[in-house]
Coordinates of C-alpha atoms in Angstrom, one line a residue:
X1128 CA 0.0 0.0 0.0
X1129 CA 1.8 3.1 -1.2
X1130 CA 2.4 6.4 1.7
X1131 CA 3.2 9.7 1.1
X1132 CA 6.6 10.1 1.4
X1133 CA 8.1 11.8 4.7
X1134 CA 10.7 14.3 4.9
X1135 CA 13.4 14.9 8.0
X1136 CA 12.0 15.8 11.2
X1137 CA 13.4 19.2 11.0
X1138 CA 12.0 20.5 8.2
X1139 CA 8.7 18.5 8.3
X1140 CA 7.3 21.1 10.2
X1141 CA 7.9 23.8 7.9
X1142 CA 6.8 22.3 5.0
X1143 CA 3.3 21.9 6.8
X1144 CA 3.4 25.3 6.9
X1145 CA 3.5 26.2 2.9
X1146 CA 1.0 22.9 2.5
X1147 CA -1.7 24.0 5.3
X1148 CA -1.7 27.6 5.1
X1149 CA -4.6 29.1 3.0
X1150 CA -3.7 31.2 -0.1
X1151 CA -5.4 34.1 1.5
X1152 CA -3.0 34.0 4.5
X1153 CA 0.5 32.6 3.2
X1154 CA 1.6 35.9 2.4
X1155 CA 1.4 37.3 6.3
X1156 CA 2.3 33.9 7.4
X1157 CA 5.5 33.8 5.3
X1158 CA 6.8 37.1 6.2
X1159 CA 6.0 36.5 10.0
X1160 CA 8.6 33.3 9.9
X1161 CA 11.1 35.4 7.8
X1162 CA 11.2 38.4 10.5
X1163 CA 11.3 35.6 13.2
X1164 CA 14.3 34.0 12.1
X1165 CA 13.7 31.7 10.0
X1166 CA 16.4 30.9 7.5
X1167 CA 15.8 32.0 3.7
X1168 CA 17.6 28.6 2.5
X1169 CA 14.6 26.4 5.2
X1170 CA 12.0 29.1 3.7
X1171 CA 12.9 27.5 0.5
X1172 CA 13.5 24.3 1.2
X1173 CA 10.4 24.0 2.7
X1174 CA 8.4 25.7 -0.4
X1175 CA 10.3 23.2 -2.9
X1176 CA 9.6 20.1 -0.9
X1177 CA 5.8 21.2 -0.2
X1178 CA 4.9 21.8 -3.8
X1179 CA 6.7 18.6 -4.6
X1180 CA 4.5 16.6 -2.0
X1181 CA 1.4 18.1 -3.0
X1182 CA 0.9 19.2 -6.0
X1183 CA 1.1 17.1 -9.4
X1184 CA 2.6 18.0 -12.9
X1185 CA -0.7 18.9 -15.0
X1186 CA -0.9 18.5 -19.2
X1187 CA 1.4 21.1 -20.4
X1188 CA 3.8 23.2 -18.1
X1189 CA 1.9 25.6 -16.4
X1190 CA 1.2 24.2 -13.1
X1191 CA 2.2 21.6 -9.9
X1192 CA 6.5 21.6 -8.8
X1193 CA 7.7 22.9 -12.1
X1194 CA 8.1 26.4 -12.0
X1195 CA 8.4 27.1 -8.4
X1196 CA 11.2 25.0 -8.5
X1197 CA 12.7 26.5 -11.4
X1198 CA 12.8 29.4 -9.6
X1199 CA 14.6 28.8 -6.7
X1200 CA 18.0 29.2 -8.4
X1201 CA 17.2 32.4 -8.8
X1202 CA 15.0 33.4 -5.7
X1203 CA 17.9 32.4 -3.3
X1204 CA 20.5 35.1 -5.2
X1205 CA 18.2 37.7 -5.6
X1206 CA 17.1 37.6 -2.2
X1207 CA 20.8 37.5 -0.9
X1208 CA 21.4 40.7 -3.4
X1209 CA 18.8 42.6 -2.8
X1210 CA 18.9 45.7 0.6
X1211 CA 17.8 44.0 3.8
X1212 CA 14.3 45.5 3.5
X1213 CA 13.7 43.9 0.1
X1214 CA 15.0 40.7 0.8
X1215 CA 12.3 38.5 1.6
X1216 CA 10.1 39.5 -1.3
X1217 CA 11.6 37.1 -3.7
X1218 CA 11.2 34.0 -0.8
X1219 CA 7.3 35.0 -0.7
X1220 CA 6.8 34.9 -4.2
X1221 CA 8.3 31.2 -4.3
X1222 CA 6.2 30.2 -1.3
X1223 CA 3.2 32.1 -2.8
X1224 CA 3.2 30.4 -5.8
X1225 CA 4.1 26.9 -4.0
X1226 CA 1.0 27.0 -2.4
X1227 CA -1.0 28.5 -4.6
X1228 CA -0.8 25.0 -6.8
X1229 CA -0.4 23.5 -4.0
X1230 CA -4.3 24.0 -3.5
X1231 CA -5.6 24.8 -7.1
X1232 CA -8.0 22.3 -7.8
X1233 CA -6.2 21.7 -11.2
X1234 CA -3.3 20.2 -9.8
X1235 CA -4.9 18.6 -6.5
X1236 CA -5.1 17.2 -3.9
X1237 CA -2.2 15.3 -4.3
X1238 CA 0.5 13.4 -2.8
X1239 CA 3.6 12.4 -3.6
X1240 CA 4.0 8.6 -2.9
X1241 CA 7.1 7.3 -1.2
X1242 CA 9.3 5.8 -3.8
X1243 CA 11.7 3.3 -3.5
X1244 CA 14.8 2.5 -5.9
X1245 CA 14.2 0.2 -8.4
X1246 CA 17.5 -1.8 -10.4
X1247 CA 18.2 -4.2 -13.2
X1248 CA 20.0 -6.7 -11.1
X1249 CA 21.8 -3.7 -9.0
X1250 CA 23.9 -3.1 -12.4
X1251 CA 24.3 0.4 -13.1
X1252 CA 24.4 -0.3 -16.5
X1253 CA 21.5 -2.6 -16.9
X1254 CA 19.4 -0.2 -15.0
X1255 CA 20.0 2.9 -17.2
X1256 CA 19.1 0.6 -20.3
X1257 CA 16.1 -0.2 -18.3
X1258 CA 15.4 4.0 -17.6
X1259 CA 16.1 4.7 -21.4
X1260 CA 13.2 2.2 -22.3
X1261 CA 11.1 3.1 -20.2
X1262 CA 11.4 6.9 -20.7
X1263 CA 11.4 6.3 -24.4
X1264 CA 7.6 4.4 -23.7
X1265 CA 6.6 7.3 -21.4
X1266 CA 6.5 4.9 -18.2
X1267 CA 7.3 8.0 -15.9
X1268 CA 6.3 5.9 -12.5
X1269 CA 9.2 3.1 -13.5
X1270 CA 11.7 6.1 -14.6
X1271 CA 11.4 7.7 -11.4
X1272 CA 12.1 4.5 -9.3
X1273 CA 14.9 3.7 -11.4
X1274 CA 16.6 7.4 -10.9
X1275 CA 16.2 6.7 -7.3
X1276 CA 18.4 3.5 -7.5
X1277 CA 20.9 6.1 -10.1
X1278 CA 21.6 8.7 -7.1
X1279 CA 22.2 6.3 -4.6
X1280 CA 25.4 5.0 -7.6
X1281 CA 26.2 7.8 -9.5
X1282 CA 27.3 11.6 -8.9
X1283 CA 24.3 14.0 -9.4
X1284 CA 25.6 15.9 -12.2
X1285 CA 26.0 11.8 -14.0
X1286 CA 22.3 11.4 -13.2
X1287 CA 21.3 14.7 -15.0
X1288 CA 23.3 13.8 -17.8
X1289 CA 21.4 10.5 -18.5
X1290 CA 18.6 12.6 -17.7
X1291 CA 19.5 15.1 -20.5
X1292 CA 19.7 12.6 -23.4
X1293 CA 15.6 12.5 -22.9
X1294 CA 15.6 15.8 -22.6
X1295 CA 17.4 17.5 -24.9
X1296 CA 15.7 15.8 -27.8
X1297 CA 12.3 17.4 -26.1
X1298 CA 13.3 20.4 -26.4
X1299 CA 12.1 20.7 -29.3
X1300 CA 8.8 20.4 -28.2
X1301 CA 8.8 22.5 -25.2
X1302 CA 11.7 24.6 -23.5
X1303 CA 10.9 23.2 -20.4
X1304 CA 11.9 19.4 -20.8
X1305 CA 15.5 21.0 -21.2
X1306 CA 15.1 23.8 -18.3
X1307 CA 13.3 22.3 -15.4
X1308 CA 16.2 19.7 -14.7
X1309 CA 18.4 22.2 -14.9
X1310 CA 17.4 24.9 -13.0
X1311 CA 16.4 22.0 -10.4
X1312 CA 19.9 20.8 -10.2
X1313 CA 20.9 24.5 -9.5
X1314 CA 18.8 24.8 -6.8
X1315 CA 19.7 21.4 -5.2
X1316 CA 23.5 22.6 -5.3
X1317 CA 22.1 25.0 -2.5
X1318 CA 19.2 23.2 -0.6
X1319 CA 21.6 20.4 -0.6
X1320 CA 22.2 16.9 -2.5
X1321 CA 20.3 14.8 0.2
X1322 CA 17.2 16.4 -0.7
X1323 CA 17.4 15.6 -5.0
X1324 CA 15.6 11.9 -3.5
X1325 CA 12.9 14.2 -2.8
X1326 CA 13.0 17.2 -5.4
X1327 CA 14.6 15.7 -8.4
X1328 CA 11.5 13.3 -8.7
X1329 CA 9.5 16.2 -10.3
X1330 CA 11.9 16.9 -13.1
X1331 CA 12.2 13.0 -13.8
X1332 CA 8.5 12.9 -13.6
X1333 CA 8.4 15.4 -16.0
X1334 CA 11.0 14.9 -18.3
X1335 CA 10.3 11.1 -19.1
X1336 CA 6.7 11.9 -19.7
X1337 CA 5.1 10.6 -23.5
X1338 CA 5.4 13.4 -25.9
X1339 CA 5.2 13.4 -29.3
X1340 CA 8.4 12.1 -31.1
X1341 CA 11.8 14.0 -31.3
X1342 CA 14.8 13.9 -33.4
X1343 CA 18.6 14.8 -32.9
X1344 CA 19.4 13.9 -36.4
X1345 CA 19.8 16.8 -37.6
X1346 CA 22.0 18.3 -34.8
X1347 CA 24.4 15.4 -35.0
X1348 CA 24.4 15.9 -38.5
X1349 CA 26.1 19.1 -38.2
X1350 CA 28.4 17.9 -35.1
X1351 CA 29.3 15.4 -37.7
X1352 CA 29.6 17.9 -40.7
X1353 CA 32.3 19.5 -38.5
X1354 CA 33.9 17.0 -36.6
X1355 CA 33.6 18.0 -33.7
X1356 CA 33.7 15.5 -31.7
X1357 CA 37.2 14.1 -33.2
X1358 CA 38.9 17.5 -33.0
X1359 CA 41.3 18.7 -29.8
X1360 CA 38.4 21.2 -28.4
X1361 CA 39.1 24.1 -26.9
X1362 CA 37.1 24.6 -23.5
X1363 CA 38.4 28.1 -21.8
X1364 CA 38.0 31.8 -23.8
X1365 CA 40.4 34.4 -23.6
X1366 CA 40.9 38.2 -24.6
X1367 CA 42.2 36.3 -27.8
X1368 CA 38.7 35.7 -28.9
X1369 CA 37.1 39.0 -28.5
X1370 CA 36.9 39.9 -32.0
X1371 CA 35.9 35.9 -32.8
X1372 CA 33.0 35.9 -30.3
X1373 CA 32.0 39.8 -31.1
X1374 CA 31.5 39.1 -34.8
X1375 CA 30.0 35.8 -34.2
X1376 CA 27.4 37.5 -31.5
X1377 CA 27.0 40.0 -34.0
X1378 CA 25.9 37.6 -36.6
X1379 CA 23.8 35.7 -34.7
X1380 CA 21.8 38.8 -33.4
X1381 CA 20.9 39.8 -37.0
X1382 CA 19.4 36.1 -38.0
X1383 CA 15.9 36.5 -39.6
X1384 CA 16.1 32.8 -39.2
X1385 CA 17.1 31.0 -36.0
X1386 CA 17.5 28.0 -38.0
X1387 CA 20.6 29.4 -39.3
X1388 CA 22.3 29.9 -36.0
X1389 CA 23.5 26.4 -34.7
X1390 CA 25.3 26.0 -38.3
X1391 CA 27.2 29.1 -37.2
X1392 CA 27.9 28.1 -33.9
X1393 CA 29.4 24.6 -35.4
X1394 CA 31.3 26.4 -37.7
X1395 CA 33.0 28.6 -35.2
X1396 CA 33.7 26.0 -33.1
X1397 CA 35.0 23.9 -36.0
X1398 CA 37.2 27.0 -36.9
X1399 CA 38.7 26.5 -33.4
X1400 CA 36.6 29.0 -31.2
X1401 CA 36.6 28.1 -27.7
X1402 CA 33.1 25.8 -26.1
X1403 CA 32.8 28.7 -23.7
X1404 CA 33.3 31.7 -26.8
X1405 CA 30.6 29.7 -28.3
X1406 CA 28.2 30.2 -25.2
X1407 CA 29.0 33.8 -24.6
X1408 CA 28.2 34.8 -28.4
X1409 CA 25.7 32.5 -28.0
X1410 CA 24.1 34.8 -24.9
X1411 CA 24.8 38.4 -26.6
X1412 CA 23.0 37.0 -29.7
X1413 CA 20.6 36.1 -27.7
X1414 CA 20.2 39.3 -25.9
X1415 CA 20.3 41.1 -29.0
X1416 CA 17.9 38.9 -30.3
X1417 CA 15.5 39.5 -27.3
X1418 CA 15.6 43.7 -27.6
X1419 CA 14.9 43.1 -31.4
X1420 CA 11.6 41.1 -30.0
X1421 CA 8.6 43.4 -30.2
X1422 CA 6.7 40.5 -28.4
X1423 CA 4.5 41.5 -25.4
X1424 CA 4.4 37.9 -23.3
X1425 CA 6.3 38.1 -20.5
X1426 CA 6.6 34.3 -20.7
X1427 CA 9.1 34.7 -23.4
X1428 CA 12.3 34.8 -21.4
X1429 CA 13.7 31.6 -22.5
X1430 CA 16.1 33.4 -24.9
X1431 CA 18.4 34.3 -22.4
X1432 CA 17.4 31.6 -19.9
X1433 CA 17.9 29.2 -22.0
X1434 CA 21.2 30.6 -23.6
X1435 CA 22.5 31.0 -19.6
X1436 CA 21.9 27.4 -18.7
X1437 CA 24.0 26.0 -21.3
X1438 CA 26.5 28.2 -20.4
X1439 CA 26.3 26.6 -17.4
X1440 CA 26.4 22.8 -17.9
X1441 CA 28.9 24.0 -20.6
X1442 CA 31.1 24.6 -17.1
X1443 CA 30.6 21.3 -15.7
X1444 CA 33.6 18.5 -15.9
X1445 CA 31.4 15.7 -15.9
X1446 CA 29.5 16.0 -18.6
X1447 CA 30.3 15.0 -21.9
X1448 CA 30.9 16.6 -25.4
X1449 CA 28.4 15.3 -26.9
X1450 CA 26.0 16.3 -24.1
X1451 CA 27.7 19.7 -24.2
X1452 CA 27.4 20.6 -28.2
X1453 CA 23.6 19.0 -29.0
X1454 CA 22.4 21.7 -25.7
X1455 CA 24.1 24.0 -27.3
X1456 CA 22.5 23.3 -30.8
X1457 CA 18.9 23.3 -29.9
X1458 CA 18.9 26.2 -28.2
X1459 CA 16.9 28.0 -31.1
X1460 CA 14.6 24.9 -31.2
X1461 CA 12.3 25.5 -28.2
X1462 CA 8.6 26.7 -29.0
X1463 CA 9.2 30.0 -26.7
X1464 CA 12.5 30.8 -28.5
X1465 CA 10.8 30.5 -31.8
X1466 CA 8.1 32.1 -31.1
X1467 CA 9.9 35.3 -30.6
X1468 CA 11.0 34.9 -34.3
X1469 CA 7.5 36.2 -35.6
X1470 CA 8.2 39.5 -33.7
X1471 CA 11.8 39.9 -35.0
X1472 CA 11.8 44.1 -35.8
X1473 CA 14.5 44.0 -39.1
X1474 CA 17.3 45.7 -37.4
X1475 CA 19.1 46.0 -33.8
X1476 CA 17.5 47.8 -31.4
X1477 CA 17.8 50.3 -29.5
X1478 CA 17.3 52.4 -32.7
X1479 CA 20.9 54.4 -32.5
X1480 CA 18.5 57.1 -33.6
X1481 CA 16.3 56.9 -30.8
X1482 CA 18.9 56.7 -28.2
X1483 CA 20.7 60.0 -29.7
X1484 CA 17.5 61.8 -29.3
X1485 CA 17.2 61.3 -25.6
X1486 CA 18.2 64.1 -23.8
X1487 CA 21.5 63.8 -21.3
X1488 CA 20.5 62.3 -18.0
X1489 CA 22.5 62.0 -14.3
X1490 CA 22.9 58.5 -13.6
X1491 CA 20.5 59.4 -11.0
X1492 CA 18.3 60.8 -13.1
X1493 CA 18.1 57.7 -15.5
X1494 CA 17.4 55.7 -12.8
X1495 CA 14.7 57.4 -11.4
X1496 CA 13.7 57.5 -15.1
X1497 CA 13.4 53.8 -15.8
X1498 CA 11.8 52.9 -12.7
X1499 CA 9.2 56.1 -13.3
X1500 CA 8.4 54.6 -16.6
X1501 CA 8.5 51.3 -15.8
X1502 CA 6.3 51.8 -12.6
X1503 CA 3.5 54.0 -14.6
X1504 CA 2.5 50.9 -16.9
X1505 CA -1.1 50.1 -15.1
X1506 CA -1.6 47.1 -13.2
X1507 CA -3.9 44.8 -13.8
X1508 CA -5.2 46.5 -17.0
X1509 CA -2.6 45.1 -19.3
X1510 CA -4.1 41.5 -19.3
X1511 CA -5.2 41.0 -23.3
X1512 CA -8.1 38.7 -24.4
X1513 CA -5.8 37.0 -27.1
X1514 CA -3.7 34.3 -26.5
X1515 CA -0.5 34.7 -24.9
X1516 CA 1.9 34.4 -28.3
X1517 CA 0.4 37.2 -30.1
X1518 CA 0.7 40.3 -27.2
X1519 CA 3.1 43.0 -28.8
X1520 CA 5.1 45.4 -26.7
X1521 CA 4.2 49.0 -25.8
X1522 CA 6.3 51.7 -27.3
X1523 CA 7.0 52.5 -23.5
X1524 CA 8.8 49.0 -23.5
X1525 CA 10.9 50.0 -26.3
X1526 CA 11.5 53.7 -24.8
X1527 CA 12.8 51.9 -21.2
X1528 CA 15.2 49.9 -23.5
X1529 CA 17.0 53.3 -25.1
X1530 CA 16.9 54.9 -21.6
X1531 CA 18.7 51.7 -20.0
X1532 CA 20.9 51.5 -23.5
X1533 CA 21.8 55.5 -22.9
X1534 CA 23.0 54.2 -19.0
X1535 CA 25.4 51.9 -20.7
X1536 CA 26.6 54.1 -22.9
X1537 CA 27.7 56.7 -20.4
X1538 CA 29.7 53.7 -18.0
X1539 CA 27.1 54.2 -15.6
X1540 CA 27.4 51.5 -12.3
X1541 CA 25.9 48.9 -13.6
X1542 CA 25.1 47.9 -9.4
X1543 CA 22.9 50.4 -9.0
X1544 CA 20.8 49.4 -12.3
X1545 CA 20.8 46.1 -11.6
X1546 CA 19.4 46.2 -7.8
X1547 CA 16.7 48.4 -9.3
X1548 CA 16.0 45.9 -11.4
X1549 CA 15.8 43.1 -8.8
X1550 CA 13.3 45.1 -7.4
X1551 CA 10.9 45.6 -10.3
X1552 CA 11.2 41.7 -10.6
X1553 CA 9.9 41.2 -6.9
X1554 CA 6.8 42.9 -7.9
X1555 CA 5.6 40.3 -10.4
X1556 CA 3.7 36.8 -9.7
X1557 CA 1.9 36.9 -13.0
X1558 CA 4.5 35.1 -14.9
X1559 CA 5.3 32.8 -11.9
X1560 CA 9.3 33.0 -11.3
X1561 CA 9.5 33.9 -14.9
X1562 CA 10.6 37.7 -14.0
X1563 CA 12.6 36.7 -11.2
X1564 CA 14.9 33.9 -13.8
X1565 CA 15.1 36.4 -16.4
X1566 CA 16.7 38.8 -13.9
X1567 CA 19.1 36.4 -12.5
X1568 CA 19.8 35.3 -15.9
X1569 CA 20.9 38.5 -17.2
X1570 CA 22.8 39.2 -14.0
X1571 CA 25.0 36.0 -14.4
X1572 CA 25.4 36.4 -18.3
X1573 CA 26.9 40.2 -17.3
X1574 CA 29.4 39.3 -15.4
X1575 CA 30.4 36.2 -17.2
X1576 CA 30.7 38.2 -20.4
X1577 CA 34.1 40.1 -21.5
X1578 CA 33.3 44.5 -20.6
X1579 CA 33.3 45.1 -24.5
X1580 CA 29.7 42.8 -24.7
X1581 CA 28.5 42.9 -21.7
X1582 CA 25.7 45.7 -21.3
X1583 CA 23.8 43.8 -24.1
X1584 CA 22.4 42.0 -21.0
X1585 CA 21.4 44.6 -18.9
X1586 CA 19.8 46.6 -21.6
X1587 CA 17.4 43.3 -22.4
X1588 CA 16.6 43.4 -18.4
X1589 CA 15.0 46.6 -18.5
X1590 CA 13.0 45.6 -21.7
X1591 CA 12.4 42.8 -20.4
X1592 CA 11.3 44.2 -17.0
X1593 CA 9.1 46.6 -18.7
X1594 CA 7.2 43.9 -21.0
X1595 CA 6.3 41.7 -16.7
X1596 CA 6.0 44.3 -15.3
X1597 CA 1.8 45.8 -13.9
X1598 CA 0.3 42.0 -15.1
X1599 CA -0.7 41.0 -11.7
X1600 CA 1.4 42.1 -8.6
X1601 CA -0.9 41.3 -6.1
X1602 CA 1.5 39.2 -3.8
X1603 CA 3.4 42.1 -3.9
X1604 CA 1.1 44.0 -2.9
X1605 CA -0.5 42.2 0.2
X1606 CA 3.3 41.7 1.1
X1607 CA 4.1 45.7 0.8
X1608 CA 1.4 45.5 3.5
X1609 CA 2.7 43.4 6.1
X1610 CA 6.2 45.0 5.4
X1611 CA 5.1 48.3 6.0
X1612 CA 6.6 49.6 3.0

C-alpha cells in the first residue's frame, strides 16, 4: 500500500506550513517566519519540498512543482542581493506560488508517494538501459524509481546527464523538458544533494513523460559535418577571442532565421573558437535577439534563460561533449525561443537614432527614469483577451530599452541598475518565477561576459522588466502591507 513520502524531522514542520496555510493568509504567514528568524535557504527548502508533495505536474507546463522550483535558483541570489528591507520578497513569491498549486484544484489534492529504488539486477548499467526504455515508452512511475536507485550509484551531475539525453531531444517540443532539470539541479547545489531523493523526482516525472516524437538527427548531423567530436576542443575563452566571439554575436543577433544559428555556432567551433566563446556569443545573440523582439508575453524569457543554462552545464567537468554541443545546438529549437522569431523588428535595437534623441540624464536621473516609466504601466489592465503568443510590446517597452541603452553608454554602475532591477522583478507573480529567472539570468550572463559585450544583457533586463511588469502584482502588494513599505 503506497504512503506519502516523509521528509526529516526538522524541516517536516515547515513544509506543513506552505502545504496548510490558506492562499489568502501565506503571504502574512510567510513574512512573519522570515522576520522571526527563520532561514531563507529552510523558507525555500520548505516551499520546494511542499509543492513537490502536494501538487502534481498537470498536461502542459503551467502548473504543480515545475516552475516554483525553477525558480529557486534564482530566488535564493536575488534575495541575498537585494537591501535587507527587500530581501524576503523574492522568498514570498516562491512560497506564494508553492502554495498556490499546491491548492488549485487543477493540480490537487495530491500526494507524492514514497518511492523506493528500483535496479536491473543492482547493475548500473542494466538499470540505465532499463530508464532509457522506459522513458522512451513514457513509463514516468518506473523512470522515477529507477533514478532513485541512479543517485544512490552515481554523482548528481551523471544522473542529469542520463537525464538530459531525454531531454534535450524534447526540447524541441517545449523549452521546459530541457530547463526544469536544470534549473532543479541549480537549486539542489544549495538546498543540498540529500534532498534531490525528494525534489529531483518532479523533473524526472516530467522529463520522461510521452510526448510526441523528437529527433537529434539533424543536430548530430552538423556535429558530424564539423567534426567536432574528433577534433582537440578548446574549452576556456580568452581576450584572444574578442573579436571571434563579437563578430560571431554579431551575426547571430541579425538572423531573420534561427534555424541558421547552430550551423554558425558549429562552424566557429569547427574554426577553433573556444566551447565557452561559443556560449557567450551565443548569450549576446541572444540578448540582442531579445531587444529586437517586439513581443508583449512576458513568458518569453527563455532566450536568455535558455542561452545561460548551457552556459552553465557548458562549465561542468562531468558532462560529456556530446551532451555539451547538442544543448548548445537546440537552443533555437524551443517553442518560446521560436516564437519570438515572428516578432523579430528587421534591425538591432535600440534604434541608434532613438537613443541619440534622448536628452542627457545623471545617472540618478536615468534611474529614477526607468523605474518612473517602468512603474507607470497600469496594473492589472494590461491583461489581453488574445492568446499569450500574439501580445506585442508598448512603445513604453521600447523607450525603457533606449533609456537603460543610454545608461550603458555613459559607464554608468551597472550595481545600482541592476538592484533596481531586482526590485521591479519582486513585484511580479503573473508570470510565476518567470521575471525573477530572467533577472538572475541577465545578471550572471553580465558578469560572465568580456566589458566590450556585456551591457547587451542589462539593456534586455529593462526591456524585459518593462514587457512583466503591472500583469498581476498582487502578492506584492498584500506583502508591501505586512512590510510596511
Amino acid at each position: 500500500m503506497a504512503r506519502p513520502v516523509t521528509y526529516p524531522e526538522h524541516i517536516e514542520p515547515l513544509v506543513h506550513f506552505v502545504e496548510e496555510s490558506t492562499p489568502e493568509a501565506i503571504v502574512t504567514r510567510t513574512h512573519e517566519k522570515l522576520a522571526a528568524g527563520t532561514p531563507v535557504h529552510d523558507m525555500l527548502l520548505a516551499s520546494a519540498l511542499a509543492v513537490v508533495r502536494s501538487s502534481d505536474l498537470p498536461p502542459g507546463h503551467h502548473g504543480g512543482p515545475l516552475h516554483p522550483l525553477a525558480g529557486l535558483h534564482a530566488v535564493r541570489h536575488i534575495a541575498a542581493r537585494l537591501p535587507a528591507e527587500y530581501a524576503p520578497l523574492p522568498v514570498i513569491q516562491n512560497v506564494a506560488v508553492a502554495n498556490k498549486h499546491i491548492h488549485s484544484p487543477a493540480m490537487g489534492p495530491y500526494i507524492l508517494a514514497d518511492a523506493a529504488p528500483v535496479s536491473e539486477h543492482d547493475d548500473v548499467e542494466a538499470t540505465l538501459a532499463a530508464f532509457r526504455t522506459a522513458a522512451g515508452r513514457g513509463v514516468y512511475n518506473a523512470c522515477d524509481h529507477y533514478s532513485l536507485y541512479l543517485l544512490q550509484r552515481l554523482s548528481p551531475m551523471q544522473v542529469l546527464e542520463h537525464l538530459l539525453e531525454v531531454a534535450i531531444p524534447k526540447n524541441q517540443v517545449d523549452d521546459h523538458y530541457f530547463l526544469f532539470p536544470v534549473f532543479t539541479w541549480r537549486a539542489l547545489e544549495y538546498l543540498g544533494w540529500e534532498y534531490a531523493r525528494y525534489i529531483g523526482r518532479a523533473p524526472v516525472r516530467y522529463v520522461t513523460r510521452a510526448t510526441m516524437p523528437a529527433s537529434l538527427d539533424d543536430v548530430d548531423g552538423l556535429i558530424a559535418k564539423f567534426g567536432l567530436l574528433e577534433r582537440d576542443q578548446r574549452f576556456a575563452t580568452g581576450e584572444d577571442e574578442t573579436a571571434a566571439i563579437t563578430t560571431l554575436a554579431e551575426e547571430i543577433g541579425r538572423v531573420s532565421r534561427l534555424a541558421a544559428v547552430p550551423e554558425m555556432l558549429a562552424r566557429a567551433l569547427a574554426e577553433g573558437l573556444s566551447l565557452e566563446g561559443a556560449g557567450e556569443a551565443l548569450s549576446v545573440g541572444g540578448s540582442t535577439l531579445f531587444l529586437r523582439s517586439q513581443t508583449g508575453n512576458p513568458m518569453d524569457v527563455h532566450i536568455n534563460t535558455g542561452a545561460n543554462t548551457r552556459r552553465y552545464l557548458l562549465r561542468q567537468p562531468e558532462l560529456s561533449l556530446r551532451t555539451k554541443l547538442r544543448a548548445l545546438l537546440v537552443w533555437h529549437t524551443g517553442p518560446e525561443v521560436m516564437m519570438v522569431q515572428r516578432m523579430l523588428a528587421p534591425d538591432v535595437q535600440p534604434e541608434p537614432d532613438r537613443v541619440a534623441a534622448l536628452p542627457w540624464h545623471t545617472q540618478d536621473d536615468l534611474l529614477d527614469e526607468i523605474e518612473e516609466l517602468i512603474s507607470s504601466l497600469p496594473v492589472g489592465e494590461r491583461l489581453p483577451k488574445a492568446g499569450l503568443a500574439t501580445w506585442r510590446s508598448t512603445d513604453e517597452v521600447k523607450q525603457a530599452a533606449a533609456l537603460a541603452q543610454q545608461y550603458a553608454e555613459a559607464g554608468y554602475a551597472p550595481g545600482r541598475l541592476i538592484t533596481l532591477l531586482g526590485k521591479i522583478a519582486c513585484r511580479d507573480n503573473f508570470t510565476e518565477m518567470h521575471a525573477l529567472k530572467h533577472h538572475q539570468a541577465t545578471y550572471e550572463e553580465f558578469h560572465t561576459t568580456r566589458p566590450s559585450l556585456r551591457w547587451r544583457h542589462l539593456v534586455a533586463a529593462v526591456q524585459a522588466a518593462a514587457v512583466s511588469h503591472g500583469r498581476i502584482q498582487d502578492v506584492y502588494a498584500h506583502a508591501t502591507e505586512v512590510m510596511h513599505f
